[in-house]
Amino acid sequence: MKLLSIDGGGVKAARAAKYVQEYTSLLSAFDCFAGCSAGSILATSYAFGFSAEYVYKSFLEFIPQIFAQNTYERIQDYNIFEPKYNSDKLKKAIDYIFKDVKLKDIKKGLIIPVFDLVNQKPKVYSNLGNKAENDIRVADIVIASCSAPTYFSSHNNCVDGGVFAVNPSLIAWNDILYHGYTVDYVLSLSSVISLKKKELRLSNAGIAQYAPVIIDLLLDSNVDITHYCMSNILRANYKRVCFAVDEQIAMDEYKKIDCILKAKETTLFGG
């Protein structure tokens, strides 16, 4: 199988959608798609058969609907006991896109990681095997994968798979092999990353110093180690396309969409 894998990253995943829209012929070259968080919206759309142009325009349309805040919600930014955003807007947007489509209705291979809060372990949804899960609505899977902790409420007791697989290519590669297929080629698309790193002074730090940066440290290292593994496993049959900007952009800063869409493209090859 040929796999197209798309990282999570909130609004920053728009750059990956633009890349696919610019190289539309990409979609016909792949028979399996994997996505995490916002990348799961893109991956599911492509696997179902939506055109690259439709997916790109829809993604840009729904971003402000999901992340725009009214006065009350802006006040809630200071409430550390509840998620930053109302999850109803996220659910409404994803339900509109996928309606009652079930996992078994997806035309090509689809792999989406989420994190199960009840069992406290990773969970991977896949349509590659004959599972009872194939009757689950893909909207529910995608909502769960997009439910980033602190930003949105959990969905069906699951949250964003990005807590363990922001870059889902390694998870997807393993799932494909587990179901008896071979992996011929993998193209992995990043969301937008910042070339300007925060200065860290943590040599003798405690909770107060680590708290503002620990999530970024864990997520960034997660992405890097996955790239390292995939590069060495598949070598010439693996390619990673990264998109970078000079400034820091949070996953919900939709007003910086112009900067996101202009992110510079860099290609990394396996081996």
PDB file of C-alpha atoms in Angstrom:
ATOM      1  CA  MET A   1       0.000   0.000   0.000  1.00  0.00           C
ATOM      2  CA  LYS A   2       1.015   3.616  -0.485  1.00  0.00           C
ATOM      3  CA  LEU A   3       0.318   5.762   2.581  1.00  0.00           C
ATOM      4  CA  LEU A   4      -0.310   9.490   2.879  1.00  0.00           C
ATOM      5  CA  SER A   5       0.070  10.568   6.513  1.00  0.00           C
ATOM      6  CA  ILE A   6      -0.949  14.005   7.825  1.00  0.00           C
ATOM      7  CA  ASP A   7       0.109  15.496  11.162  1.00  0.00           C
ATOM      8  CA  GLY A   8      -2.143  17.206  13.656  1.00  0.00           C
ATOM      9  CA  GLY A   9      -1.762  20.896  14.384  1.00  0.00           C
ATOM     10  CA  GLY A  10      -5.120  22.672  14.484  1.00  0.00           C
ATOM     11  CA  VAL A  11      -5.326  25.579  12.054  1.00  0.00           C
ATOM     12  CA  LYS A  12      -1.729  24.912  10.986  1.00  0.00           C
ATOM     13  CA  ALA A  13      -2.849  21.783   9.135  1.00  0.00           C
ATOM     14  CA  ALA A  14      -4.259  24.151   6.518  1.00  0.00           C
ATOM     15  CA  ARG A  15      -0.821  24.234   4.899  1.00  0.00           C
ATOM     16  CA  ALA A  16      -0.936  20.478   4.300  1.00  0.00           C
ATOM     17  CA  ALA A  17      -4.390  20.882   2.740  1.00  0.00           C
ATOM     18  CA  LYS A  18      -2.980  23.568   0.447  1.00  0.00           C
ATOM     19  CA  TYR A  19      -0.079  21.282  -0.538  1.00  0.00           C
ATOM     20  CA  VAL A  20      -2.458  18.493  -1.566  1.00  0.00           C
ATOM     21  CA  GLN A  21      -4.651  20.995  -3.402  1.00  0.00           C
ATOM     22  CA  GLU A  22      -1.610  22.181  -5.361  1.00  0.00           C
ATOM     23  CA  TYR A  23      -0.603  18.606  -6.255  1.00  0.00           C
ATOM     24  CA  THR A  24      -4.046  17.122  -6.852  1.00  0.00           C
ATOM     25  CA  SER A  25      -2.686  14.041  -8.605  1.00  0.00           C
ATOM     26  CA  LEU A  26      -1.273  12.951  -5.237  1.00  0.00           C
ATOM     27  CA  LEU A  27      -4.619  11.580  -4.124  1.00  0.00           C
ATOM     28  CA  SER A  28      -4.894   9.014  -6.905  1.00  0.00           C
ATOM     29  CA  ALA A  29      -1.419   7.718  -6.046  1.00  0.00           C
ATOM     30  CA  PHE A  30      -2.347   6.664  -2.491  1.00  0.00           C
ATOM     31  CA  ASP A  31      -4.640   3.889  -1.326  1.00  0.00           C
ATOM     32  CA  CYS A  32      -4.353   4.511   2.413  1.00  0.00           C
ATOM     33  CA  PHE A  33      -4.578   7.692   4.510  1.00  0.00           C
ATOM     34  CA  ALA A  34      -3.701   8.432   8.121  1.00  0.00           C
ATOM     35  CA  GLY A  35      -4.348  11.570  10.108  1.00  0.00           C
ATOM     36  CA  CYS A  36      -4.207  12.848  13.653  1.00  0.00           C
ATOM     37  CA  SER A  37      -6.220  15.687  15.161  1.00  0.00           C
ATOM     38  CA  ALA A  38      -6.865  18.265  12.397  1.00  0.00           C
ATOM     39  CA  GLY A  39      -4.989  15.929  10.066  1.00  0.00           C
ATOM     40  CA  SER A  40      -7.739  13.357  10.639  1.00  0.00           C
ATOM     41  CA  ILE A  41     -10.248  15.715   9.006  1.00  0.00           C
ATOM     42  CA  LEU A  42      -8.072  15.887   5.902  1.00  0.00           C
ATOM     43  CA  ALA A  43      -7.179  12.187   5.813  1.00  0.00           C
ATOM     44  CA  THR A  44     -10.792  11.078   6.232  1.00  0.00           C
ATOM     45  CA  SER A  45     -11.976  13.491   3.548  1.00  0.00           C
ATOM     46  CA  TYR A  46      -9.399  12.218   1.043  1.00  0.00           C
ATOM     47  CA  ALA A  47     -10.050   8.560   1.868  1.00  0.00           C
ATOM     48  CA  PHE A  48     -13.787   9.091   1.406  1.00  0.00           C
ATOM     49  CA  GLY A  49     -13.225  10.583  -2.030  1.00  0.00           C
ATOM     50  CA  PHE A  50     -13.704  14.325  -1.578  1.00  0.00           C
ATOM     51  CA  SER A  51     -11.662  16.392  -4.027  1.00  0.00           C
ATOM     52  CA  ALA A  52      -8.536  18.211  -2.866  1.00  0.00           C
ATOM     53  CA  GLU A  53     -10.100  21.545  -3.866  1.00  0.00           C
ATOM     54  CA  TYR A  54     -13.268  20.887  -1.853  1.00  0.00           C
ATOM     55  CA  VAL A  55     -11.304  19.780   1.216  1.00  0.00           C
ATOM     56  CA  TYR A  56      -9.019  22.816   1.101  1.00  0.00           C
ATOM     57  CA  LYS A  57     -11.872  25.317   0.763  1.00  0.00           C
ATOM     58  CA  SER A  58     -13.993  23.561   3.415  1.00  0.00           C
ATOM     59  CA  PHE A  59     -11.116  23.490   5.888  1.00  0.00           C
ATOM     60  CA  LEU A  60     -10.531  27.227   5.493  1.00  0.00           C
ATOM     61  CA  GLU A  61     -14.270  27.863   5.845  1.00  0.00           C
ATOM     62  CA  PHE A  62     -14.673  25.912   9.074  1.00  0.00           C
ATOM     63  CA  ILE A  63     -11.530  27.139  10.880  1.00  0.00           C
ATOM     64  CA  PRO A  64     -13.012  30.490  12.034  1.00  0.00           C
ATOM     65  CA  GLN A  65     -16.321  28.831  12.883  1.00  0.00           C
ATOM     66  CA  ILE A  66     -14.542  26.484  15.288  1.00  0.00           C
ATOM     67  CA  PHE A  67     -12.011  28.861  16.846  1.00  0.00           C
ATOM     68  CA  ALA A  68     -13.732  32.256  16.815  1.00  0.00           C
ATOM     69  CA  GLN A  69     -14.707  33.337  20.348  1.00  0.00           C
ATOM     70  CA  ASN A  70     -17.500  35.535  21.603  1.00  0.00           C
ATOM     71  CA  THR A  71     -17.028  37.777  24.654  1.00  0.00           C
ATOM     72  CA  TYR A  72     -18.028  35.066  27.122  1.00  0.00           C
ATOM     73  CA  GLU A  73     -15.627  32.565  25.554  1.00  0.00           C
ATOM     74  CA  ARG A  74     -12.766  35.060  25.696  1.00  0.00           C
ATOM     75  CA  ILE A  75     -13.431  35.456  29.411  1.00  0.00           C
ATOM     76  CA  GLN A  76     -13.310  31.663  29.682  1.00  0.00           C
ATOM     77  CA  ASP A  77      -9.670  31.819  28.547  1.00  0.00           C
ATOM     78  CA  TYR A  78      -8.905  32.640  32.166  1.00  0.00           C
ATOM     79  CA  ASN A  79     -10.895  29.670  33.500  1.00  0.00           C
ATOM     80  CA  ILE A  80      -8.323  26.927  34.014  1.00  0.00           C
ATOM     81  CA  PHE A  81     -10.978  24.408  35.052  1.00  0.00           C
ATOM     82  CA  GLU A  82     -12.741  24.084  31.680  1.00  0.00           C
ATOM     83  CA  PRO A  83     -11.685  23.651  28.019  1.00  0.00           C
ATOM     84  CA  LYS A  84     -10.880  26.822  26.116  1.00  0.00           C
ATOM     85  CA  TYR A  85     -13.512  26.241  23.408  1.00  0.00           C
ATOM     86  CA  ASN A  86     -17.100  25.087  23.180  1.00  0.00           C
ATOM     87  CA  SER A  87     -16.898  21.636  21.597  1.00  0.00           C
ATOM     88  CA  ASP A  88     -20.359  22.018  20.048  1.00  0.00           C
ATOM     89  CA  LYS A  89     -18.887  24.142  17.254  1.00  0.00           C
ATOM     90  CA  LEU A  90     -16.284  21.481  16.465  1.00  0.00           C
ATOM     91  CA  LYS A  91     -18.909  18.748  16.464  1.00  0.00           C
ATOM     92  CA  LYS A  92     -21.280  20.760  14.267  1.00  0.00           C
ATOM     93  CA  ALA A  93     -18.599  21.370  11.633  1.00  0.00           C
ATOM     94  CA  ILE A  94     -17.429  17.742  11.470  1.00  0.00           C
ATOM     95  CA  ASP A  95     -20.981  16.369  11.514  1.00  0.00           C
ATOM     96  CA  TYR A  96     -21.777  18.643   8.574  1.00  0.00           C
ATOM     97  CA  ILE A  97     -18.859  17.264   6.559  1.00  0.00           C
ATOM     98  CA  PHE A  98     -19.264  13.551   7.238  1.00  0.00           C
ATOM     99  CA  LYS A  99     -22.892  13.254   8.378  1.00  0.00           C
ATOM    100  CA  ASP A 100     -23.673   9.559   9.074  1.00  0.00           C
ATOM    101  CA  VAL A 101     -20.885   8.034   6.981  1.00  0.00           C
ATOM    102  CA  LYS A 102     -19.498   4.961   8.730  1.00  0.00           C
ATOM    103  CA  LEU A 103     -15.960   3.657   8.802  1.00  0.00           C
ATOM    104  CA  LYS A 104     -16.940   0.800   6.482  1.00  0.00           C
ATOM    105  CA  ASP A 105     -18.204   3.340   3.907  1.00  0.00           C
ATOM    106  CA  ILE A 106     -14.765   4.887   3.410  1.00  0.00           C
ATOM    107  CA  LYS A 107     -13.485   4.031  -0.065  1.00  0.00           C
ATOM    108  CA  LYS A 108      -9.770   3.773   0.735  1.00  0.00           C
ATOM    109  CA  GLY A 109      -7.717   2.707   3.727  1.00  0.00           C
ATOM    110  CA  LEU A 110      -8.086   5.005   6.746  1.00  0.00           C
ATOM    111  CA  ILE A 111      -6.177   5.009  10.039  1.00  0.00           C
ATOM    112  CA  ILE A 112      -6.847   7.466  12.883  1.00  0.00           C
ATOM    113  CA  PRO A 113      -5.277   7.381  16.372  1.00  0.00           C
ATOM    114  CA  VAL A 114      -7.115   8.620  19.472  1.00  0.00           C
ATOM    115  CA  PHE A 115      -6.417   8.286  23.188  1.00  0.00           C
ATOM    116  CA  ASP A 116      -8.902   6.304  25.299  1.00  0.00           C
ATOM    117  CA  LEU A 117      -9.347   8.042  28.663  1.00  0.00           C
ATOM    118  CA  VAL A 118     -11.255   5.167  30.263  1.00  0.00           C
ATOM    119  CA  ASN A 119      -8.625   2.527  29.581  1.00  0.00           C
ATOM    120  CA  GLN A 120      -5.855   5.135  29.611  1.00  0.00           C
ATOM    121  CA  LYS A 121      -4.146   3.882  26.489  1.00  0.00           C
ATOM    122  CA  PRO A 122      -3.819   4.641  22.762  1.00  0.00           C
ATOM    123  CA  LYS A 123      -6.523   3.419  20.411  1.00  0.00           C
ATOM    124  CA  VAL A 124      -6.272   3.162  16.635  1.00  0.00           C
ATOM    125  CA  TYR A 125      -9.337   3.213  14.387  1.00  0.00           C
ATOM    126  CA  SER A 126      -8.766   1.471  11.071  1.00  0.00           C
ATOM    127  CA  ASN A 127     -10.948   0.138   8.274  1.00  0.00           C
ATOM    128  CA  LEU A 128      -8.314  -2.319   7.037  1.00  0.00           C
ATOM    129  CA  GLY A 129      -9.689  -5.286   8.970  1.00  0.00           C
ATOM    130  CA  ASN A 130     -13.144  -6.804   9.489  1.00  0.00           C
ATOM    131  CA  LYS A 131     -14.009  -5.211  12.809  1.00  0.00           C
ATOM    132  CA  ALA A 132     -17.187  -4.341  14.644  1.00  0.00           C
ATOM    133  CA  GLU A 133     -15.784  -0.807  14.739  1.00  0.00           C
ATOM    134  CA  ASN A 134     -16.496  -0.482  11.023  1.00  0.00           C
ATOM    135  CA  ASP A 135     -20.066   0.526  11.942  1.00  0.00           C
ATOM    136  CA  ILE A 136     -18.894   3.546  13.915  1.00  0.00           C
ATOM    137  CA  ARG A 137     -19.596   6.955  12.409  1.00  0.00           C
ATOM    138  CA  VAL A 138     -16.386   8.501  11.089  1.00  0.00           C
ATOM    139  CA  ALA A 139     -17.594  11.863  12.415  1.00  0.00           C
ATOM    140  CA  ASP A 140     -17.346  10.499  15.963  1.00  0.00           C
ATOM    141  CA  ILE A 141     -13.839   9.185  15.319  1.00  0.00           C
ATOM    142  CA  VAL A 142     -12.670  12.484  13.820  1.00  0.00           C
ATOM    143  CA  ILE A 143     -14.251  14.566  16.600  1.00  0.00           C
ATOM    144  CA  ALA A 144     -12.424  12.424  19.176  1.00  0.00           C
ATOM    145  CA  SER A 145      -9.147  12.798  17.284  1.00  0.00           C
ATOM    146  CA  CYS A 146      -9.617  16.580  17.155  1.00  0.00           C
ATOM    147  CA  SER A 147     -10.491  16.906  20.850  1.00  0.00           C
ATOM    148  CA  ALA A 148      -7.181  18.362  21.976  1.00  0.00           C
ATOM    149  CA  PRO A 149      -6.881  18.418  25.786  1.00  0.00           C
ATOM    150  CA  THR A 150      -7.462  21.876  27.323  1.00  0.00           C
ATOM    151  CA  TYR A 151      -8.911  23.129  24.016  1.00  0.00           C
ATOM    152  CA  PHE A 152     -11.980  20.872  23.692  1.00  0.00           C
ATOM    153  CA  SER A 153     -13.949  18.418  25.797  1.00  0.00           C
ATOM    154  CA  SER A 154     -13.348  14.718  25.269  1.00  0.00           C
ATOM    155  CA  HIS A 155     -15.661  12.883  22.885  1.00  0.00           C
ATOM    156  CA  ASN A 156     -16.980   9.426  23.765  1.00  0.00           C
ATOM    157  CA  ASN A 157     -14.301   9.301  26.466  1.00  0.00           C
ATOM    158  CA  CYS A 158     -11.511   9.824  23.914  1.00  0.00           C
ATOM    159  CA  VAL A 159      -9.182  12.727  23.192  1.00  0.00           C
ATOM    160  CA  ASP A 160      -6.716  13.807  20.527  1.00  0.00           C
ATOM    161  CA  GLY A 161      -4.379  11.042  19.358  1.00  0.00           C
ATOM    162  CA  GLY A 162      -1.712  13.715  19.280  1.00  0.00           C
ATOM    163  CA  VAL A 163      -0.933  12.956  22.913  1.00  0.00           C
ATOM    164  CA  PHE A 164       1.047  10.016  21.542  1.00  0.00           C
ATOM    165  CA  ALA A 165       1.131  10.345  17.725  1.00  0.00           C
ATOM    166  CA  VAL A 166       1.071  13.893  16.329  1.00  0.00           C
ATOM    167  CA  ASN A 167       2.807  12.377  13.311  1.00  0.00           C
ATOM    168  CA  PRO A 168       0.734   9.209  12.747  1.00  0.00           C
ATOM    169  CA  SER A 169       2.917   7.652  10.031  1.00  0.00           C
ATOM    170  CA  LEU A 170       4.597   5.101  12.316  1.00  0.00           C
ATOM    171  CA  ILE A 171       1.294   4.035  13.886  1.00  0.00           C
ATOM    172  CA  ALA A 172      -0.263   3.717  10.425  1.00  0.00           C
ATOM    173  CA  TRP A 173       2.705   1.769   9.039  1.00  0.00           C
ATOM    174  CA  ASN A 174       2.361  -0.716  11.901  1.00  0.00           C
ATOM    175  CA  ASP A 175      -1.420  -1.026  11.421  1.00  0.00           C
ATOM    176  CA  ILE A 176      -1.017  -1.741   7.707  1.00  0.00           C
ATOM    177  CA  LEU A 177       1.476  -4.520   8.423  1.00  0.00           C
ATOM    178  CA  TYR A 178      -0.697  -5.897  11.228  1.00  0.00           C
ATOM    179  CA  HIS A 179      -3.561  -6.390   8.767  1.00  0.00           C
ATOM    180  CA  GLY A 180      -1.385  -8.315   6.337  1.00  0.00           C
ATOM    181  CA  TYR A 181      -0.525  -5.643   3.798  1.00  0.00           C
ATOM    182  CA  THR A 182       2.857  -4.359   2.707  1.00  0.00           C
ATOM    183  CA  VAL A 183       3.920  -0.705   2.726  1.00  0.00           C
ATOM    184  CA  ASP A 184       5.473   0.371  -0.559  1.00  0.00           C
ATOM    185  CA  TYR A 185       5.800   4.096   0.077  1.00  0.00           C
ATOM    186  CA  VAL A 186       4.967   6.738   2.694  1.00  0.00           C
ATOM    187  CA  LEU A 187       4.536  10.477   2.216  1.00  0.00           C
ATOM    188  CA  SER A 188       4.305  12.304   5.545  1.00  0.00           C
ATOM    189  CA  LEU A 189       3.036  15.908   5.697  1.00  0.00           C
ATOM    190  CA  SER A 190       3.757  18.109   8.706  1.00  0.00           C
ATOM    191  CA  SER A 191       1.624  20.950   9.963  1.00  0.00           C
ATOM    192  CA  VAL A 192       3.344  24.332  10.227  1.00  0.00           C
ATOM    193  CA  ILE A 193       6.308  24.448  12.583  1.00  0.00           C
ATOM    194  CA  SER A 194       8.190  27.485  13.887  1.00  0.00           C
ATOM    195  CA  LEU A 195      11.835  28.074  13.033  1.00  0.00           C
ATOM    196  CA  LYS A 196      12.040  30.464  15.969  1.00  0.00           C
ATOM    197  CA  LYS A 197      12.347  28.282  19.044  1.00  0.00           C
ATOM    198  CA  LYS A 198      11.562  29.531  22.524  1.00  0.00           C
ATOM    199  CA  GLU A 199      14.608  30.085  24.684  1.00  0.00           C
ATOM    200  CA  LEU A 200      14.526  27.498  27.454  1.00  0.00           C
ATOM    201  CA  ARG A 201      16.289  27.878  30.782  1.00  0.00           C
ATOM    202  CA  LEU A 202      15.419  24.651  32.520  1.00  0.00           C
ATOM    203  CA  SER A 203      18.700  23.383  33.924  1.00  0.00           C
ATOM    204  CA  ASN A 204      17.391  23.647  37.486  1.00  0.00           C
ATOM    205  CA  ALA A 205      13.671  24.027  36.827  1.00  0.00           C
ATOM    206  CA  GLY A 206      10.585  22.886  38.702  1.00  0.00           C
ATOM    207  CA  ILE A 207       6.892  22.627  37.880  1.00  0.00           C
ATOM    208  CA  ALA A 208       6.419  26.387  37.454  1.00  0.00           C
ATOM    209  CA  GLN A 209       9.165  26.615  34.816  1.00  0.00           C
ATOM    210  CA  TYR A 210       8.228  23.466  32.919  1.00  0.00           C
ATOM    211  CA  ALA A 211       4.454  23.949  32.908  1.00  0.00           C
ATOM    212  CA  PRO A 212       4.279  26.509  30.046  1.00  0.00           C
ATOM    213  CA  VAL A 213       6.541  24.498  27.725  1.00  0.00           C
ATOM    214  CA  ILE A 214       6.252  20.821  28.632  1.00  0.00           C
ATOM    215  CA  ILE A 215       3.423  20.062  26.173  1.00  0.00           C
ATOM    216  CA  ASP A 216       5.336  21.556  23.236  1.00  0.00           C
ATOM    217  CA  LEU A 217       8.471  19.670  24.254  1.00  0.00           C
ATOM    218  CA  LEU A 218       6.640  16.349  24.358  1.00  0.00           C
ATOM    219  CA  LEU A 219       4.748  16.893  21.098  1.00  0.00           C
ATOM    220  CA  ASP A 220       7.778  18.134  19.155  1.00  0.00           C
ATOM    221  CA  SER A 221       9.936  15.230  20.297  1.00  0.00           C
ATOM    222  CA  ASN A 222       7.093  12.850  19.407  1.00  0.00           C
ATOM    223  CA  VAL A 223       7.128  14.157  15.827  1.00  0.00           C
ATOM    224  CA  ASP A 224      10.908  14.039  15.543  1.00  0.00           C
ATOM    225  CA  ILE A 225      11.329  10.466  16.798  1.00  0.00           C
ATOM    226  CA  THR A 226       8.590   9.244  14.453  1.00  0.00           C
ATOM    227  CA  HIS A 227      10.381  10.836  11.498  1.00  0.00           C
ATOM    228  CA  TYR A 228      13.660   9.274  12.622  1.00  0.00           C
ATOM    229  CA  CYS A 229      12.079   5.801  12.824  1.00  0.00           C
ATOM    230  CA  MET A 230      10.247   6.025   9.508  1.00  0.00           C
ATOM    231  CA  SER A 231      13.319   7.391   7.760  1.00  0.00           C
ATOM    232  CA  ASN A 232      15.383   4.402   8.877  1.00  0.00           C
ATOM    233  CA  ILE A 233      12.678   1.788   8.310  1.00  0.00           C
ATOM    234  CA  LEU A 234      11.627   2.712   4.772  1.00  0.00           C
ATOM    235  CA  ARG A 235      14.638   4.755   3.650  1.00  0.00           C
ATOM    236  CA  ALA A 236      14.170   5.668  -0.037  1.00  0.00           C
ATOM    237  CA  ASN A 237      10.477   4.727   0.165  1.00  0.00           C
ATOM    238  CA  TYR A 238       9.748   7.469   2.677  1.00  0.00           C
ATOM    239  CA  LYS A 239       9.462  11.237   2.233  1.00  0.00           C
ATOM    240  CA  ARG A 240       8.602  13.908   4.783  1.00  0.00           C
ATOM    241  CA  VAL A 241       7.398  17.346   3.669  1.00  0.00           C
ATOM    242  CA  CYS A 242       7.696  20.017   6.347  1.00  0.00           C
ATOM    243  CA  PHE A 243       6.239  23.512   6.375  1.00  0.00           C
ATOM    244  CA  ALA A 244       7.906  26.248   8.433  1.00  0.00           C
ATOM    245  CA  VAL A 245       7.469  29.906   9.380  1.00  0.00           C
ATOM    246  CA  ASP A 246       9.691  32.297  11.318  1.00  0.00           C
ATOM    247  CA  GLU A 247       7.164  33.183  14.007  1.00  0.00           C
ATOM    248  CA  GLN A 248       5.403  31.267  16.769  1.00  0.00           C
ATOM    249  CA  ILE A 249       1.831  30.259  15.875  1.00  0.00           C
ATOM    250  CA  ALA A 250      -0.540  28.464  18.242  1.00  0.00           C
ATOM    251  CA  MET A 251      -2.833  25.727  16.965  1.00  0.00           C
ATOM    252  CA  ASP A 252      -5.901  28.011  17.348  1.00  0.00           C
ATOM    253  CA  GLU A 253      -4.537  31.265  15.874  1.00  0.00           C
ATOM    254  CA  TYR A 254      -6.780  31.257  12.822  1.00  0.00           C
ATOM    255  CA  LYS A 255      -6.188  34.981  12.222  1.00  0.00           C
ATOM    256  CA  LYS A 256      -2.659  34.066  11.136  1.00  0.00           C
ATOM    257  CA  ILE A 257      -3.957  31.882   8.331  1.00  0.00           C
ATOM    258  CA  ASP A 258      -2.231  33.962   5.634  1.00  0.00           C
ATOM    259  CA  CYS A 259       1.123  33.352   7.297  1.00  0.00           C
ATOM    260  CA  ILE A 260       0.315  29.649   7.669  1.00  0.00           C
ATOM    261  CA  LEU A 261      -0.531  29.261   3.980  1.00  0.00           C
ATOM    262  CA  LYS A 262       2.747  30.939   2.998  1.00  0.00           C
ATOM    263  CA  ALA A 263       4.863  28.589   5.129  1.00  0.00           C
ATOM    264  CA  LYS A 264       8.060  27.494   3.384  1.00  0.00           C
ATOM    265  CA  GLU A 265       8.241  23.925   2.140  1.00  0.00           C
ATOM    266  CA  THR A 266      11.177  21.630   2.931  1.00  0.00           C
ATOM    267  CA  THR A 267      11.505  17.994   1.875  1.00  0.00           C
ATOM    268  CA  LEU A 268      13.296  15.379   3.968  1.00  0.00           C
ATOM    269  CA  PHE A 269      14.093  11.968   2.481  1.00  0.00           C
ATOM    270  CA  GLY A 270      14.483   8.639   4.236  1.00  0.00           C
ATOM    271  CA  GLY A 271      17.762   6.861   4.803  1.00  0.00           C
TER     272      GLY A 271
END
